[in-house]
CSV table of C-alpha atoms in Angstrom, one decimal:
chain,number,residue,atom,x,y,z
A,12,ASP,CA,35.6,-23.0,12.7
A,13,ALA,CA,34.9,-21.2,9.5
A,14,GLY,CA,34.9,-17.7,11.2
A,15,SER,CA,38.2,-18.3,12.8
A,16,PHE,CA,39.7,-19.6,9.6
A,17,ILE,CA,38.6,-16.5,7.7
A,18,MET,CA,40.0,-14.2,10.3
A,19,ARG,CA,43.4,-16.0,10.2
A,20,LEU,CA,43.4,-16.0,6.4
A,21,SER,CA,42.7,-12.3,6.4
A,22,LYS,CA,45.7,-11.6,8.6
A,23,GLY,CA,47.9,-13.7,6.4
A,24,LEU,CA,46.8,-11.8,3.3
A,25,LYS,CA,47.7,-8.3,4.5
A,26,GLY,CA,49.0,-6.2,1.7
A,27,HIS,CA,47.5,-8.5,-1.0
A,28,ARG,CA,45.2,-7.1,-3.6
A,29,CYS,CA,43.2,-9.1,-6.1
A,30,PRO,CA,42.9,-7.9,-9.7
A,31,GLU,CA,40.5,-4.8,-9.7
A,32,GLU,CA,38.4,-6.2,-12.6
A,33,TRP,CA,36.8,-8.9,-10.4
A,34,PRO,CA,35.5,-6.7,-7.5
A,35,GLN,CA,34.5,-4.0,-9.9
A,36,SER,CA,32.4,-6.6,-11.9
A,37,LEU,CA,30.7,-7.7,-8.6
A,38,LYS,CA,29.9,-4.1,-7.7
A,39,ALA,CA,28.5,-3.5,-11.1
A,40,GLY,CA,26.3,-6.6,-10.8
A,41,ASP,CA,25.1,-5.5,-7.3
A,42,SER,CA,24.3,-2.0,-8.7
A,43,THR,CA,22.2,-3.5,-11.6
A,44,LYS,CA,20.2,-5.6,-9.1
A,45,GLU,CA,19.7,-2.7,-6.7
A,46,ASN,CA,18.4,-0.5,-9.6
A,47,ALA,CA,16.0,-3.3,-10.6
A,48,ASN,CA,14.8,-3.7,-7.0
A,49,ARG,CA,14.2,0.1,-6.8
A,50,ALA,CA,12.1,0.0,-10.0
A,51,LYS,CA,10.1,-2.9,-8.7
A,52,ALA,CA,9.5,-1.1,-5.4
A,53,ASN,CA,7.9,1.8,-7.2
A,54,GLU,CA,5.3,-0.4,-8.9
A,55,LYS,CA,1.7,0.0,-7.6
A,56,THR,CA,0.2,-3.1,-6.1
A,57,GLU,CA,-3.5,-3.9,-6.7
A,58,HIS,CA,-4.2,-3.6,-3.0
A,59,HIS,CA,-2.4,-2.1,0.0
A,60,LEU,CA,1.4,-1.2,-0.1
A,61,ASN,CA,4.3,-2.5,-2.2
A,62,PRO,CA,6.3,-4.6,0.3
A,63,LEU,CA,9.6,-3.7,-1.4
A,64,LYS,CA,8.9,0.0,-0.9
A,65,VAL,CA,8.1,-0.6,2.8
A,66,LEU,CA,11.4,-2.4,3.2
A,67,HIS,CA,13.4,0.3,1.5
A,68,HIS,CA,11.9,2.9,3.9
A,69,VAL,CA,12.8,0.8,6.9
A,70,ASP,CA,16.3,0.2,5.7
A,71,GLU,CA,16.9,3.9,5.0
A,72,LEU,CA,15.8,4.9,8.5
A,73,MET,CA,17.2,2.1,10.5
A,74,ALA,CA,20.0,3.1,12.9
A,75,GLU,CA,23.5,2.1,12.1
A,76,ASP,CA,23.8,0.1,15.3
A,77,SER,CA,20.7,-2.0,14.5
A,78,ILE,CA,20.3,-5.8,14.7
A,79,ILE,CA,17.9,-7.4,12.3
A,80,VAL,CA,16.0,-10.5,13.4
A,81,ALA,CA,14.3,-12.2,10.4
A,82,ASP,CA,11.3,-14.4,11.1
A,83,GLY,CA,9.1,-15.1,8.1
A,84,GLY,CA,8.8,-16.5,4.6
A,85,ASP,CA,8.0,-14.4,1.6
A,86,PHE,CA,8.3,-10.9,3.3
A,87,VAL,CA,11.6,-11.9,4.9
A,88,GLY,CA,12.9,-13.4,1.6
A,89,SER,CA,12.3,-10.0,0.0
A,90,ALA,CA,13.9,-8.3,3.0
A,91,ALA,CA,17.1,-10.3,2.4
A,92,TYR,CA,17.5,-8.5,-1.0
A,93,ILE,CA,16.7,-5.0,0.4
A,94,MET,CA,17.9,-4.6,4.0
A,95,ARG,CA,21.6,-4.2,4.7
A,96,PRO,CA,23.0,-5.9,7.9
A,97,ARG,CA,24.9,-3.2,9.7
A,98,GLY,CA,27.8,-5.5,10.6
A,99,PRO,CA,28.8,-9.0,11.7
A,100,LEU,CA,26.3,-10.8,13.9
A,101,ARG,CA,23.6,-8.2,13.1
A,102,TRP,CA,21.4,-10.4,10.9
A,103,LEU,CA,19.7,-13.3,12.8
A,104,ASP,CA,17.3,-15.7,11.0
A,105,PRO,CA,15.7,-19.1,11.4
A,106,GLY,CA,18.1,-20.8,9.0
A,107,ALA,CA,17.5,-22.7,5.8
A,108,PHE,CA,14.8,-25.1,7.0
A,109,GLY,CA,12.2,-22.5,7.9
A,110,THR,CA,12.0,-23.0,11.6
A,111,LEU,CA,9.5,-20.1,12.1
A,112,GLY,CA,8.8,-18.6,15.4
A,113,VAL,CA,12.3,-17.6,16.6
A,114,GLY,CA,11.7,-13.9,16.2
A,115,GLY,CA,10.5,-13.1,19.7
A,116,GLY,CA,13.2,-15.1,21.4
A,117,PHE,CA,16.0,-14.0,19.1
A,118,ALA,CA,15.1,-10.3,19.6
A,119,LEU,CA,14.8,-10.7,23.3
A,120,GLY,CA,18.3,-12.2,23.5
A,121,ALA,CA,19.7,-9.6,21.1
A,122,LYS,CA,18.3,-6.6,23.1
A,123,LEU,CA,19.5,-8.0,26.4
A,124,CYS,CA,23.0,-8.5,25.0
A,125,ARG,CA,23.1,-5.1,23.2
A,126,PRO,CA,20.6,-2.9,25.0
A,127,GLU,CA,22.0,0.2,23.3
A,128,SER,CA,21.2,-1.1,19.8
A,129,GLU,CA,17.9,-0.8,17.9
A,130,VAL,CA,16.6,-4.4,17.5
A,131,TRP,CA,14.2,-4.9,14.6
A,132,ILE,CA,12.1,-8.0,13.9
A,133,VAL,CA,11.1,-8.4,10.3
A,134,TYR,CA,8.0,-10.6,10.6
A,135,GLY,CA,5.7,-12.3,8.2
A,136,ASP,CA,2.1,-12.3,9.4
A,137,GLY,CA,2.1,-16.1,9.6
A,138,SER,CA,5.3,-16.4,11.6
A,139,LEU,CA,4.2,-13.5,13.9
A,140,GLY,CA,1.4,-15.8,15.2
A,141,TYR,CA,4.1,-18.0,16.9
A,142,SER,CA,5.6,-15.3,19.1
A,143,VAL,CA,3.4,-12.2,19.2
A,144,ALA,CA,2.8,-13.0,22.9
A,145,GLU,CA,6.4,-12.1,23.5
A,146,TYR,CA,5.3,-8.5,23.5
A,147,ASP,CA,4.1,-9.2,27.0
A,148,THR,CA,7.7,-10.3,27.7
A,149,PHE,CA,9.2,-7.2,26.1
A,150,THR,CA,7.0,-5.0,28.3
A,151,ARG,CA,7.7,-6.9,31.5
A,152,HIS,CA,11.5,-7.1,31.0
A,153,LYS,CA,11.8,-3.6,29.5
A,154,THR,CA,13.3,-4.8,26.2
A,155,PRO,CA,11.9,-2.3,23.6
A,156,VAL,CA,12.3,-4.0,20.2
A,157,ILE,CA,10.6,-2.8,17.0
A,158,SER,CA,8.8,-5.1,14.6
A,159,VAL,CA,7.7,-4.5,11.1
A,160,VAL,CA,5.1,-7.0,9.9
A,161,GLY,CA,4.4,-7.6,6.3
A,162,ASN,CA,0.7,-8.5,6.6
A,163,ASP,CA,-0.7,-9.9,3.3
A,164,ALA,CA,-3.1,-12.3,5.0
A,165,CYS,CA,-1.4,-15.3,3.5
A,166,TRP,CA,1.3,-17.9,3.9
A,167,SER,CA,2.8,-16.5,0.6
A,168,GLN,CA,6.0,-18.5,0.6
A,169,ILE,CA,4.0,-21.7,0.5
A,170,SER,CA,1.3,-20.3,-1.8
A,171,ARG,CA,3.8,-19.3,-4.5
A,172,GLU,CA,4.7,-22.9,-5.0
A,173,GLN,CA,1.5,-24.7,-4.0
A,174,VAL,CA,-0.9,-22.9,-6.3
A,175,PRO,CA,1.1,-23.5,-9.6
A,176,ILE,CA,1.7,-27.1,-8.7
A,177,LEU,CA,-1.6,-28.2,-7.1
A,178,GLY,CA,-4.0,-25.5,-8.3
A,179,SER,CA,-5.2,-24.8,-4.8
A,180,ASN,CA,-4.5,-22.2,-2.1
A,181,VAL,CA,-6.0,-24.4,0.6
A,182,ALA,CA,-4.7,-23.7,4.1
A,183,CYS,CA,-2.6,-20.7,2.9
A,184,GLY,CA,-5.2,-18.0,3.5
A,185,LEU,CA,-4.9,-15.9,6.7
A,186,ALA,CA,-6.7,-12.6,7.7
A,187,PHE,CA,-5.6,-9.0,7.9
A,188,THR,CA,-5.4,-9.4,11.7
A,189,ASP,CA,-5.2,-6.3,14.0
A,190,TYR,CA,-1.7,-7.1,15.3
A,191,HIS,CA,-1.2,-3.5,16.3
A,192,ILE,CA,-4.1,-3.8,18.7
A,193,VAL,CA,-2.7,-7.0,20.1
A,194,THR,CA,0.6,-5.1,20.7
A,195,ASP,CA,-1.3,-2.4,22.6
A,196,GLY,CA,-2.9,-5.0,24.8
A,197,TYR,CA,0.5,-6.4,25.8
A,198,GLY,CA,1.6,-2.9,26.9
A,199,GLY,CA,3.5,-2.0,23.7
A,200,LYS,CA,2.6,0.5,21.0
A,201,GLY,CA,1.1,-0.7,17.7
A,202,TYR,CA,0.8,1.2,14.4
A,203,LEU,CA,-1.4,0.3,11.5
A,204,VAL,CA,0.0,1.3,8.1
A,205,GLY,CA,-2.0,1.0,4.9
A,206,ARG,CA,-2.6,2.8,1.6
A,207,GLU,CA,-4.6,5.6,3.3
A,208,ASN,CA,-1.5,6.7,5.4
A,209,GLU,CA,1.3,5.6,3.0
A,210,ASP,CA,2.6,9.1,2.8
A,211,GLN,CA,3.2,9.1,6.5
A,212,LEU,CA,5.2,5.8,6.5
A,213,SER,CA,8.6,7.5,7.2
A,214,ASP,CA,7.1,9.6,10.0
A,215,ILE,CA,5.5,6.5,11.6
A,216,ILE,CA,8.8,4.6,11.5
A,217,LYS,CA,10.6,7.5,13.2
A,218,GLN,CA,7.8,7.7,15.8
A,219,ALA,CA,8.2,3.9,16.5
A,220,GLN,CA,12.0,4.5,16.9
A,221,ARG,CA,11.4,7.3,19.4
A,222,GLU,CA,8.9,5.1,21.4
A,223,ALA,CA,11.5,2.3,21.5
A,224,LYS,CA,14.2,4.7,22.8
A,225,GLU,CA,11.8,5.8,25.5
A,226,GLY,CA,11.3,2.1,26.6
A,227,LYS,CA,8.2,0.9,24.7
A,228,ALA,CA,8.2,-2.1,22.4
A,229,THR,CA,6.6,-1.1,19.1
A,230,LEU,CA,5.1,-2.9,16.1
A,231,LEU,CA,4.2,-1.7,12.6
A,232,ASN,CA,1.3,-3.7,11.2
A,233,VAL,CA,1.9,-3.0,7.5
A,234,LEU,CA,-0.8,-4.1,5.1
A,235,ILE,CA,1.0,-5.2,1.9
A,236,GLY,CA,-0.1,-6.3,-1.6
A,237,LYS,CA,1.1,-9.0,-3.9
A,238,THR,CA,4.1,-8.7,-6.3
A,239,ASN,CA,5.9,-11.1,-8.6
A,240,PHE,CA,9.3,-10.1,-7.1
A,241,ARG,CA,10.0,-13.6,-5.9
A,242,GLU,CA,8.0,-15.5,-8.5
A,243,GLY,CA,9.3,-19.1,-8.8
A,244,SER,CA,10.9,-19.2,-5.4
A,245,ILE,CA,10.8,-22.7,-3.8
A,246,SER,CA,9.9,-23.5,-0.2
A,247,VAL,CA,11.9,-26.3,1.5
């Protein structure tokens, strides 16, 4: 088992220090990437909100005991660059082959195992369609998770590759669906976030966190625009 091996290796290397130049060069590289990501997050999108800016806000306000469940394509791919797992076993995703739809089930299991932790689902709007009905489950079983949905009305992970290769966006278009209303209907609490209330984003995130602490599953339906942040990314 890879995990057991690493733990044993770590114990066997107590007192050993590698040359400082190597970790320092890695940290410098990370810092350069982070600064570039911050600059990209401040760019204005043609419509709606910059997804990177949204993810930075969530990451900064997320509790230190949080578990992140990733269920999506393009938005989740961006989240992997921005959001910091708070510790081991605190980032759960579908794996390399894009088995979308695990978000609701993963979050349910995580919240039942660690009820004291904030459990966040980072959803793409396409993947949310597979498990939005689990908000009924979250309500019935009193498992108050928080979801942030990057709603760009598109299967963007597929579109990024399909359009340049085939010249067509066929079957990639979705709609800016009112997922926040669906959440309300299942007994949770939904919030719609767009350009008109962008300045309230931090306050809305904090309110969603308070609602979750009080026992209500919440969802942030965030309308996001297009960026070239992951241009050239390939779908499996």
